[in-house]
Coordinates of C-alpha atoms and ligand atoms in Angstrom, one line a residue:
Chain A
M27 CA -79.0 56.1 -2.8
L28 CA -79.5 51.7 -2.9
M29 CA -76.9 50.0 -1.1
K30 CA -76.3 47.5 -3.2
K31 CA -76.0 43.6 -1.8
N32 CA -72.3 42.0 -2.3
L33 CA -72.2 39.0 -3.9
L34 CA -68.6 37.7 -2.9
I35 CA -65.9 34.6 -4.9
L36 CA -63.0 33.3 -3.2
G37 CA -60.9 31.9 -5.3
A38 CA -59.8 33.5 -8.7
G39 CA -59.0 30.6 -10.3
T40 CA -60.0 28.5 -12.8
A41 CA -64.4 28.2 -11.3
G42 CA -63.8 31.5 -9.4
T43 CA -63.1 33.2 -12.5
M44 CA -65.5 30.9 -14.8
M45 CA -68.1 32.1 -12.4
A46 CA -67.4 36.4 -12.1
N47 CA -67.5 36.0 -15.8
H48 CA -70.4 34.6 -15.9
L49 CA -72.1 36.6 -12.8
R50 CA -71.4 39.4 -14.3
K51 CA -73.2 38.9 -17.7
K52 CA -76.3 38.0 -15.8
M53 CA -76.9 39.9 -12.5
D54 CA -78.3 43.2 -12.2
L55 CA -75.2 45.4 -11.4
N56 CA -77.2 48.3 -10.2
Q57 CA -77.7 46.2 -7.2
W58 CA -75.7 43.7 -6.9
S59 CA -72.0 44.4 -6.6
I60 CA -69.2 41.3 -7.2
K61 CA -66.3 41.1 -5.5
I62 CA -63.4 38.3 -6.0
V63 CA -61.0 37.4 -3.8
D64 CA -57.5 35.7 -4.2
Q65 CA -54.3 35.6 -2.8
D66 CA -52.2 35.1 -5.9
P67 CA -51.8 37.6 -8.9
K68 CA -51.2 34.9 -11.2
H69 CA -53.4 32.6 -13.1
Y70 CA -52.0 29.1 -13.7
Y71 CA -53.6 26.8 -16.9
Q72 CA -52.3 23.4 -14.3
P73 CA -53.5 21.1 -17.2
G74 CA -50.3 22.7 -18.6
F75 CA -48.0 21.7 -16.0
L76 CA -48.7 18.2 -17.6
F77 CA -46.8 19.1 -20.4
M78 CA -43.5 21.8 -19.0
P79 CA -41.4 18.6 -17.7
F80 CA -40.8 17.3 -21.4
G81 CA -40.3 21.1 -22.9
L82 CA -43.5 20.8 -24.6
Y83 CA -45.0 23.9 -23.1
S84 CA -43.0 27.1 -21.7
D85 CA -43.4 29.0 -18.8
E86 CA -44.9 31.6 -20.7
D87 CA -47.6 29.6 -22.1
V88 CA -49.4 28.6 -18.5
V89 CA -49.2 31.9 -16.3
R90 CA -51.1 35.5 -17.1
P91 CA -52.2 37.4 -14.4
K92 CA -55.7 37.1 -12.9
R93 CA -56.5 40.3 -13.0
R94 CA -57.5 40.4 -16.4
L95 CA -58.6 37.2 -16.5
V96 CA -61.2 38.4 -14.7
G97 CA -63.5 40.4 -16.9
G98 CA -65.2 44.3 -16.3
R99 CA -67.3 45.7 -13.7
V100 CA -66.1 42.9 -11.1
E101 CA -63.7 44.2 -8.1
Y102 CA -61.0 42.1 -7.7
I103 CA -59.0 41.9 -4.4
E104 CA -55.7 40.9 -3.7
A105 CA -56.0 39.1 -0.4
A106 CA -55.4 36.0 2.2
V107 CA -58.6 34.4 3.1
D108 CA -58.0 34.0 6.9
R109 CA -61.5 32.0 7.4
V110 CA -65.5 32.5 6.3
D111 CA -67.7 33.4 9.5
P112 CA -70.6 32.1 8.4
D113 CA -73.1 32.8 11.5
A114 CA -72.4 36.8 11.0
D115 CA -72.4 36.3 6.9
R116 CA -68.7 37.7 6.3
V117 CA -65.4 36.8 5.6
L118 CA -62.0 37.6 7.3
L119 CA -58.9 38.4 5.6
Q120 CA -55.3 37.5 6.8
D121 CA -54.6 41.5 6.7
G122 CA -57.6 42.2 9.1
S123 CA -60.2 43.2 7.0
V124 CA -63.7 42.1 7.1
L125 CA -65.9 41.5 3.8
D126 CA -69.2 41.3 3.9
Y127 CA -71.4 39.0 1.8
D128 CA -75.3 38.2 0.9
I129 CA -74.3 35.6 -1.0
L130 CA -70.4 33.8 -1.3
I131 CA -69.0 31.1 -3.7
V132 CA -66.3 29.5 -2.3
A133 CA -64.2 28.7 -5.1
T134 CA -60.9 27.9 -3.0
G135 CA -59.4 24.6 -5.1
T136 CA -57.3 22.1 -3.8
R137 CA -53.0 21.8 -3.8
P138 CA -50.6 19.3 -3.2
N139 CA -49.7 19.0 0.7
P140 CA -46.4 17.1 0.4
E141 CA -45.2 17.4 3.9
E142 CA -48.3 15.3 5.0
T143 CA -46.2 12.3 3.5
E144 CA -43.5 11.2 6.2
G145 CA -39.9 12.2 4.7
M146 CA -41.4 13.4 1.6
T147 CA -40.4 17.0 1.7
G148 CA -36.8 15.6 3.6
S149 CA -33.3 15.8 1.8
G150 CA -34.0 14.5 -1.4
W151 CA -36.8 17.2 -2.6
R152 CA -36.7 18.2 -5.5
K153 CA -33.0 16.4 -6.3
D154 CA -34.7 13.2 -6.6
V155 CA -38.3 13.3 -5.4
F156 CA -40.8 15.4 -7.9
E157 CA -44.4 16.7 -8.4
F158 CA -45.8 18.3 -11.5
Y159 CA -49.0 20.1 -9.6
T160 CA -47.5 23.2 -9.1
Y161 CA -45.9 25.6 -11.2
E162 CA -42.8 25.4 -9.6
G163 CA -42.4 21.5 -9.0
A164 CA -43.0 21.7 -13.2
R165 CA -40.4 23.9 -13.5
A166 CA -37.7 21.6 -11.0
L167 CA -38.6 18.5 -12.6
R168 CA -37.9 19.6 -16.2
E169 CA -34.4 20.7 -15.2
Q170 CA -34.4 17.1 -13.5
M171 CA -35.6 15.2 -16.7
A172 CA -32.9 17.3 -19.0
K173 CA -30.3 15.8 -16.6
W174 CA -31.5 12.0 -16.8
K175 CA -28.9 9.6 -18.0
G176 CA -31.7 6.3 -17.4
G177 CA -32.2 4.0 -14.5
K178 CA -36.1 3.6 -12.6
L179 CA -38.0 6.1 -12.9
V180 CA -41.5 5.8 -10.1
V181 CA -44.3 7.7 -11.2
H182 CA -46.7 7.7 -7.6
I183 CA -50.1 8.8 -6.0
C184 CA -50.2 9.2 -2.4
E185 CA -53.9 9.2 -1.8
M186 CA -57.0 9.5 -3.5
P187 CA -58.8 11.8 -4.8
I188 CA -56.1 13.8 -6.5
K189 CA -57.5 16.7 -9.2
C190 CA -56.8 15.7 -12.2
P191 CA -56.9 11.6 -11.6
V192 CA -55.8 10.7 -14.9
A193 CA -52.6 13.5 -15.4
P194 CA -50.1 11.3 -13.3
L195 CA -50.8 8.5 -16.1
E196 CA -50.6 10.8 -18.7
F197 CA -47.2 12.2 -17.2
T198 CA -46.2 8.1 -17.5
F199 CA -47.4 7.6 -21.0
L200 CA -45.5 10.9 -22.4
A201 CA -42.5 10.1 -20.2
D202 CA -42.3 6.5 -21.9
W203 CA -42.6 8.4 -25.8
W204 CA -40.1 11.1 -24.2
L205 CA -37.4 8.7 -23.0
G206 CA -37.9 7.1 -26.4
E207 CA -37.3 10.1 -28.5
R208 CA -33.8 10.6 -26.5
G209 CA -32.7 6.8 -26.5
L210 CA -33.8 6.6 -22.9
R211 CA -36.1 3.9 -22.7
H212 CA -34.1 1.1 -22.7
V213 CA -32.1 2.0 -20.0
T214 CA -35.0 3.2 -17.8
E215 CA -37.3 1.2 -15.6
I216 CA -40.9 2.8 -15.4
T217 CA -42.9 2.0 -12.5
Y218 CA -46.4 3.4 -11.5
V219 CA -47.4 3.0 -8.0
T220 CA -51.0 4.2 -7.1
P221 CA -53.1 2.9 -4.2
L222 CA -55.9 2.0 -6.1
S223 CA -56.3 -1.7 -7.0
G224 CA -56.4 -0.6 -10.6
A225 CA -55.3 2.0 -13.3
F226 CA -57.4 4.5 -13.0
T227 CA -60.8 4.7 -10.7
K228 CA -63.5 3.9 -12.8
P229 CA -63.3 0.2 -13.7
T230 CA -63.9 0.2 -17.6
A231 CA -61.0 3.2 -18.4
A232 CA -58.9 0.9 -15.9
K233 CA -59.2 -1.8 -17.8
I234 CA -58.3 0.0 -21.5
L235 CA -55.8 2.1 -19.8
G236 CA -54.1 -0.8 -17.5
H237 CA -53.7 -2.8 -20.9
L238 CA -52.0 0.5 -22.6
L239 CA -49.7 0.4 -19.5
D240 CA -48.6 -3.4 -19.9
E241 CA -48.3 -3.1 -24.1
K242 CA -45.8 0.1 -23.2
K243 CA -43.9 -2.1 -20.4
I244 CA -44.3 -0.5 -18.1
H245 CA -44.8 -2.2 -14.7
V246 CA -47.2 -1.6 -12.1
V247 CA -47.6 -1.3 -8.4
N248 CA -51.4 -1.7 -6.5
D249 CA -52.6 -1.2 -3.8
F250 CA -49.9 0.4 -2.6
N251 CA -50.4 3.2 0.7
I252 CA -47.5 5.5 1.5
A253 CA -46.0 5.6 5.1
R254 CA -43.1 7.5 4.1
V255 CA -40.4 8.5 1.7
D256 CA -37.3 6.7 2.7
N257 CA -34.4 9.5 1.2
E258 CA -31.3 7.8 2.4
K259 CA -32.4 3.9 0.3
K260 CA -34.1 6.5 -2.1
A261 CA -37.6 4.1 -1.8
I262 CA -41.4 4.4 -1.0
V263 CA -41.9 2.8 1.9
S264 CA -46.3 1.4 2.4
W265 CA -47.6 0.9 5.3
D266 CA -47.5 -3.0 4.9
D267 CA -44.5 -2.7 4.2
R268 CA -43.3 -2.8 0.3
E269 CA -40.8 -1.3 -0.9
V270 CA -40.4 0.5 -4.4
P271 CA -36.5 1.5 -5.5
Y272 CA -36.2 4.8 -7.4
D273 CA -33.6 6.8 -8.7
M274 CA -36.4 9.4 -9.8
L275 CA -39.5 10.2 -7.5
V276 CA -42.3 12.0 -10.1
T277 CA -44.8 11.9 -6.9
V278 CA -48.7 13.3 -6.5
P279 CA -48.8 14.8 -3.1
V280 CA -52.4 14.3 -0.6
N281 CA -54.4 16.9 -2.1
M282 CA -56.2 18.9 0.2
G283 CA -58.2 21.6 0.1
D284 CA -57.1 24.8 1.2
P285 CA -56.8 25.3 4.7
M286 CA -58.9 28.5 4.7
V287 CA -61.9 26.1 4.6
E288 CA -60.3 24.4 7.6
R289 CA -60.2 27.6 9.8
S290 CA -63.7 28.4 8.6
G291 CA -64.7 25.4 10.9
F292 CA -67.3 22.6 7.9
G293 CA -64.1 21.0 5.9
D294 CA -64.0 17.3 6.0
E295 CA -61.0 15.5 6.7
L296 CA -59.7 16.3 3.4
N297 CA -60.9 20.8 3.5
Y298 CA -63.6 20.0 1.0
V299 CA -66.8 22.3 1.5
P300 CA -70.0 19.8 2.4
T301 CA -71.8 20.8 -0.8
D302 CA -74.8 19.3 -2.3
K303 CA -74.0 17.2 -5.2
N304 CA -76.6 19.0 -7.8
T305 CA -77.5 22.1 -6.9
L306 CA -73.8 22.9 -5.4
Q307 CA -75.5 25.1 -2.6
S308 CA -73.0 24.4 0.4
K309 CA -74.6 22.0 3.2
V310 CA -73.2 24.9 5.8
K311 CA -75.6 27.7 5.0
E312 CA -78.2 27.9 1.6
N313 CA -76.4 31.5 1.1
I314 CA -72.9 29.9 0.6
F315 CA -72.5 28.0 -2.5
V316 CA -69.3 26.0 -3.5
I317 CA -67.7 25.3 -6.9
G318 CA -64.8 23.5 -8.6
D319 CA -61.9 21.6 -6.6
A320 CA -62.9 23.1 -3.1
T321 CA -66.5 20.9 -3.2
D322 CA -67.0 17.5 -1.3
A323 CA -69.3 16.4 -5.0
P324 CA -68.3 12.6 -5.7
T325 CA -67.0 13.3 -9.3
S326 CA -63.5 14.2 -10.6
K327 CA -61.6 17.0 -9.6
A328 CA -61.3 18.8 -13.4
G329 CA -61.6 22.1 -15.0
S330 CA -63.9 20.7 -17.4
V331 CA -65.9 19.4 -14.2
A332 CA -66.1 23.4 -13.4
H333 CA -67.1 24.8 -16.8
F334 CA -70.2 22.4 -16.3
E335 CA -70.5 23.4 -12.8
A336 CA -70.5 26.8 -13.9
E337 CA -73.6 27.0 -15.7
V338 CA -75.4 25.6 -13.2
L339 CA -74.2 27.4 -10.5
T340 CA -74.9 30.4 -12.5
E341 CA -79.0 29.4 -12.8
N342 CA -78.8 28.6 -9.2
I343 CA -77.9 31.8 -7.9
L344 CA -80.3 33.8 -10.1
R345 CA -82.8 31.5 -9.1
H346 CA -81.8 32.0 -5.3
I347 CA -82.0 35.8 -5.3
K348 CA -85.5 35.4 -6.9
G349 CA -86.1 33.4 -3.9
E350 CA -87.1 30.1 -6.2
P351 CA -86.1 26.7 -5.9
L352 CA -83.3 25.6 -6.8
K353 CA -81.9 23.6 -9.8
P354 CA -81.3 19.9 -9.2
D355 CA -79.3 19.8 -12.6
F356 CA -75.3 18.9 -12.1
D357 CA -75.4 15.2 -12.9
G358 CA -70.9 15.3 -11.9
H359 CA -70.0 15.6 -15.9
A360 CA -66.4 15.5 -16.3
N361 CA -65.0 15.6 -19.9
C362 CA -61.2 14.4 -20.0
F363 CA -58.4 14.3 -22.5
I364 CA -55.6 12.0 -22.0
E365 CA -52.5 12.2 -23.6
S366 CA -51.4 9.2 -24.2
G367 CA -48.1 9.6 -25.9
H368 CA -47.0 9.9 -29.6
G369 CA -49.2 12.2 -30.5
K370 CA -52.6 10.2 -30.0
G371 CA -54.4 10.2 -26.7
F372 CA -58.1 9.6 -25.7
L373 CA -61.1 11.0 -24.1
L374 CA -63.5 10.0 -21.1
D375 CA -67.0 11.3 -20.8
F376 CA -68.8 10.2 -17.4
N377 CA -70.7 11.5 -14.8
Y378 CA -72.5 10.5 -11.4
D379 CA -74.1 7.5 -12.6
L380 CA -72.2 6.0 -15.9
E381 CA -68.0 5.7 -15.4
P382 CA -66.9 6.4 -18.6
V383 CA -67.4 4.2 -21.6
P384 CA -66.3 4.2 -25.6
G385 CA -68.3 5.8 -27.8
A386 CA -68.1 9.0 -30.1
F387 CA -67.7 12.7 -29.3
P388 CA -69.0 14.8 -29.4
V389 CA -72.0 14.4 -32.2
P390 CA -73.2 10.4 -31.6
G391 CA -71.5 8.4 -34.4
V392 CA -69.0 10.4 -35.9
G393 CA -67.0 12.2 -33.3
P394 CA -64.6 13.5 -34.5
F395 CA -63.2 12.3 -30.6
S396 CA -63.3 8.7 -29.8
L397 CA -64.2 8.6 -26.6
L398 CA -62.0 5.1 -25.1
G399 CA -59.9 4.4 -27.8
E400 CA -56.8 6.0 -28.6
S401 CA -56.3 8.8 -31.8
Q402 CA -54.4 11.3 -32.9
I403 CA -57.2 13.9 -32.9
N404 CA -58.1 13.6 -29.1
H405 CA -54.4 14.6 -29.2
L406 CA -54.5 17.3 -31.0
G407 CA -58.0 17.9 -28.9
K408 CA -55.6 18.2 -25.7
L409 CA -53.8 20.6 -26.8
A410 CA -56.5 22.6 -28.4
F411 CA -57.4 23.0 -24.9
K412 CA -55.2 25.4 -23.7
W413 CA -56.3 27.9 -26.4
I414 CA -59.8 27.1 -25.5
Y415 CA -59.5 27.3 -21.7
W416 CA -57.7 31.1 -22.2
H417 CA -60.4 32.2 -24.5
V418 CA -63.5 30.7 -23.9
L419 CA -63.9 28.7 -20.3
L420 CA -62.2 31.8 -18.5
K421 CA -64.5 34.0 -20.4
A422 CA -67.8 31.7 -19.2
L423 CA -68.8 31.3 -23.2
P424 CA -70.6 28.0 -23.9
I425 CA -68.7 25.2 -25.9
P426 CA -70.3 24.4 -29.0
F427 CA -71.8 20.9 -28.9
I428 CA -70.7 20.5 -25.7
D429 CA -73.9 20.8 -22.5
H430 CA -73.3 20.9 -19.2
R431 CA -76.1 17.5 -18.7
M432 CA -74.0 14.5 -20.3
S433 CA -75.3 12.9 -23.3
Y434 CA -75.9 9.0 -23.1
R435 CA -75.7 8.9 -26.8
G436 CA -72.5 8.1 -29.2
K437 CA -71.7 6.0 -26.0
K438 CA -71.4 1.9 -26.2
I439 CA -72.7 1.5 -22.7
P440 CA -71.8 -2.7 -22.1
K441 CA -75.1 -4.0 -20.5
E442 CA -74.3 -4.2 -16.6
L443 CA -73.9 -0.4 -16.8
M444 CA -77.3 0.0 -17.7
K445 CA -78.8 0.5 -14.0
A446 CA -77.6 4.4 -15.2
K447 CA -80.7 6.4 -15.9
V448 CA -80.2 5.9 -20.0
Chain B
M8 CA -76.6 -13.9 -4.2
P9 CA -74.9 -16.2 -2.5
Q10 CA -75.8 -17.3 1.0
K11 CA -73.6 -18.3 3.9
T12 CA -73.6 -19.4 7.0
I13 CA -71.6 -18.3 10.0
N14 CA -71.4 -18.8 13.5
G15 CA -75.4 -20.2 13.1
T16 CA -76.3 -16.8 11.4
T17 CA -77.6 -16.9 7.7
I18 CA -76.1 -14.2 5.3
D19 CA -76.0 -12.7 2.1
V20 CA -73.3 -11.8 0.5
N21 CA -72.0 -10.6 -2.9
E22 CA -68.9 -13.0 -4.8
E23 CA -66.4 -10.7 -3.0
G24 CA -67.9 -11.9 0.6
F25 CA -69.5 -8.0 1.4
M26 CA -72.4 -8.5 3.0
T27 CA -75.1 -7.1 1.6
D28 CA -77.7 -7.1 4.2
H29 CA -76.3 -5.3 7.6
S30 CA -79.3 -6.1 9.1
Q31 CA -78.1 -9.5 9.1
W32 CA -74.9 -8.4 10.7
N33 CA -74.1 -9.6 15.0
R34 CA -70.8 -9.5 16.9
E35 CA -70.9 -13.4 16.5
V36 CA -71.1 -13.3 12.6
A37 CA -68.2 -10.1 13.0
A38 CA -66.2 -12.9 14.7
G39 CA -67.2 -15.5 12.1
L40 CA -66.0 -12.6 9.2
A41 CA -62.8 -12.0 11.5
A42 CA -61.8 -15.7 11.4
E43 CA -62.3 -16.3 7.7
E44 CA -59.4 -13.1 8.3
G45 CA -57.2 -15.0 10.7
I46 CA -58.0 -12.1 13.1
T47 CA -59.9 -12.7 16.5
L48 CA -61.8 -9.5 17.5
A49 CA -60.1 -8.0 20.8
G50 CA -61.0 -4.4 22.2
E51 CA -59.4 -2.5 19.8
H52 CA -60.5 -4.6 16.5
W53 CA -64.0 -3.4 18.0
K54 CA -63.4 0.1 18.2
V55 CA -61.9 0.4 14.3
L56 CA -65.5 -1.5 13.8
E57 CA -67.6 1.0 16.3
F58 CA -66.0 3.8 14.8
I59 CA -67.0 2.5 10.8
A60 CA -70.8 1.3 11.6
A61 CA -71.1 5.4 13.3
D62 CA -69.4 6.9 10.5
Y63 CA -71.0 4.9 8.3
G64 CA -74.6 5.7 10.0
E65 CA -73.6 9.2 9.2
K66 CA -72.4 9.5 6.0
G67 CA -73.7 6.4 4.4
V68 CA -69.9 5.5 3.2
V69 CA -67.3 3.7 4.6
P70 CA -64.6 6.1 6.0
G71 CA -61.3 6.1 4.5
M72 CA -58.4 5.8 6.1
R73 CA -58.1 10.0 6.9
R74 CA -61.0 10.6 8.2
M75 CA -59.8 7.3 10.7
N76 CA -57.0 9.1 11.4
K77 CA -58.3 12.7 12.2
V78 CA -62.2 11.9 12.7
G79 CA -61.5 8.8 14.5
G80 CA -58.5 9.3 16.0
I81 CA -56.8 5.5 14.4
A82 CA -53.5 5.9 13.6
T83 CA -52.6 4.1 10.5
K84 CA -49.6 2.3 11.2
D85 CA -52.3 0.5 14.4
L86 CA -55.0 -0.2 11.4
Y87 CA -52.8 -2.4 9.6
T88 CA -51.7 -4.3 12.9
L89 CA -55.0 -4.6 13.7
F90 CA -56.1 -5.7 9.4
P91 CA -53.2 -6.8 7.9
D92 CA -52.9 -6.5 4.0
G93 CA -56.0 -3.3 2.9
P94 CA -57.2 -2.7 6.6
I95 CA -60.0 -0.4 4.9
K96 CA -61.5 -3.4 3.1
K97 CA -60.9 -6.0 5.8
A98 CA -62.2 -3.9 8.5
A99 CA -65.2 -3.0 6.2
K100 CA -66.1 -6.7 5.5
I101 CA -66.1 -7.8 9.1
A102 CA -68.4 -4.7 10.0
G103 CA -71.1 -6.1 7.2
F104 CA -71.0 -2.9 5.4
P105 CA -69.9 -2.7 1.4
K106 CA -67.2 -2.1 0.1
P107 CA -65.2 0.7 -0.4
A108 CA -65.9 2.9 -3.2
S109 CA -62.8 4.0 -4.9
C110 CA -63.0 7.2 -4.9
V111 CA -63.5 9.3 -8.5
Ligands
FAD8 C1 -50.8 18.7 -13.3 C2 -52.4 18.9 -13.9 C3 -53.0 19.0 -14.6 C4 -54.3 18.8 -15.3 N1 -55.2 18.6 -16.4 C5 -56.1 18.7 -16.5 C6 -56.6 18.7 -17.5 O1 -56.4 18.3 -18.5 N2 -57.8 18.6 -18.1 C7 -58.9 19.4 -17.0 O2 -60.1 19.6 -16.8 N3 -58.4 19.9 -15.6 C8 -57.6 19.1 -15.6 N4 -56.2 19.9 -14.4 C9 -57.4 20.1 -13.1 C10 -57.3 22.1 -12.7 O3 -56.9 23.1 -12.8 C11 -58.3 22.3 -12.1 O4 -59.2 21.3 -11.9 C12 -58.9 23.7 -12.1 O5 -58.6 24.6 -12.1 C13 -59.9 23.7 -10.3 O6 -60.6 25.1 -10.0 P1 -60.7 25.9 -9.3 O7 -61.2 26.6 -9.2 O8 -61.1 24.5 -8.6 O9 -59.5 25.9 -8.0 P2 -57.7 26.6 -9.0 O10 -58.0 27.1 -10.1 O11 -57.1 25.6 -8.3 O12 -58.2 27.4 -8.0 C14 -58.2 28.0 -6.3 C15 -57.9 29.5 -6.6 O13 -58.1 29.5 -4.4 C16 -57.7 31.0 -4.7 N5 -57.0 30.4 -3.0 C17 -57.2 29.6 -2.1 N6 -57.5 29.6 -1.2 C18 -57.1 30.6 -0.7 C19 -57.4 32.0 0.3 N7 -57.2 31.4 2.1 N8 -57.2 33.2 0.0 C20 -57.0 33.8 -1.4 N9 -56.9 32.7 -2.0 C21 -57.7 31.8 -2.2 C22 -55.6 30.2 -5.5 O14 -55.0 30.9 -5.1 C23 -56.1 30.0 -6.7 O15 -56.6 30.8 -7.6 C24 -55.2 19.5 -13.9 C25 -54.6 20.3 -12.8 C26 -53.2 19.3 -12.4 C27 -52.8 19.7 -11.8

């Protein structure tokens, strides 16, 4: 009998699950066996963490068993990865066992590391210092929000990059709306504190979103690089000795790739894997590929990005097997709905070359979604995303009208941005 | 494109005063750019500038704070003492490199 070759996927989150579901349909499973490893049996719909603190989504809305989301004919292994040994083409698990591979896909994501910031996990942790980037964090914050009587609410980002870079802004907009509904907005001072010089990473969007913060009477503190959390004073302190006092701090801790990447010896300073940003092949070795939040590709870390990447990576894995040249087809395409509160939302669509600009999406001139414009349909789009996530994205089914290549049609592109290849 | 003359060398800069042609950079230019920021360059400053230059040569981007700490072995606190208010931006400017791009 012929020995099968092994394709091994590390991480059964958004990206790993999509890859398993693409490849099991496309690869010759008489010749290849597909294995996927993850340490945590639960799959979380992370975009839902944003809605949990406001009681908009329940715990059940955001959790499913991982194993079931990975379709048939894929071997699911529940284990923690210790490290990759690229020279020997094998992966060591923390229980001491070894998995050999012919092709490896790293999809171990990124996660918040509050202990990276002095004082953050001190006496105030989950009492008046919160985060909503984990399931436990979002639940703890929900309990605290329910008890809120007013005071200083500070929404804060420690360091870029973070996954879903718009989430803290969305949290701020939703808090503004939610507090209003409860008659607590006038007794709550909301401050948005960011290490960036504007409201967002991309200039055109930063202008529009910054204006919205203004309109909603949200104070903004820019260029704030946090040195520590002072639990006694209840203030965050920057390296240049500025202080922002809080009654409740909702922070986004430093996001870092899994320590497994560091142990494997190929991560950058944030444990991201050096990756060709167009082919998604790692720069570590030609049989190692990377997808999702684990890459160092200069685009947003988002589920939508992983979806677009998965289409390109599937094609490239098949090419790699056939010994054909890889296609440099991933253009950094990201597509993000932004909740702005009061049942409205924005939509951003961008790639490596073009920052988010106004327009209509996905059908040029028609929409129904408006790019960089606030509308109710955008908000509905965000809510529909949950259904699409569980039923379309993870199953690796295509989304109608939306290609992995960003479309320049339907976008109102300011002249100075025309450097982009339109 | 604006130009200016610093300590005898003419350099091309952008609207924000960042050099656009690194080949025009030398140590006297650095000293002049530093003086504009109210900084007198000493050995500790040079250690930072040299790390930026070496890392830029390797990666093609100005290293961020965490990279300065982890790879360069330079503590954040020291960076703020050496280049007050926005150390990365200031150090990049003095080292003759582009303004560090904001992330995504
Ligand atoms: C609050 C919030 C809101 C968001 N909103 C949006 C949104 O609106 N739209 C959008 O597109 N995206 C959004 N995102 C981002 C999106 O959830 C992520 O980008 C996406 O899940 C990334 O997928 P991934 O597979 O790369 O990582 P993950 O889904 O995080 O999966 C990584 C997996 O690897 C496993 N793993 C890691 N290390 C090991 C190890 N050593 N051993 C074994 N297993 C390991 C983990 O258990 C995990 O299952 C949001 C994220 C957050 C936190």
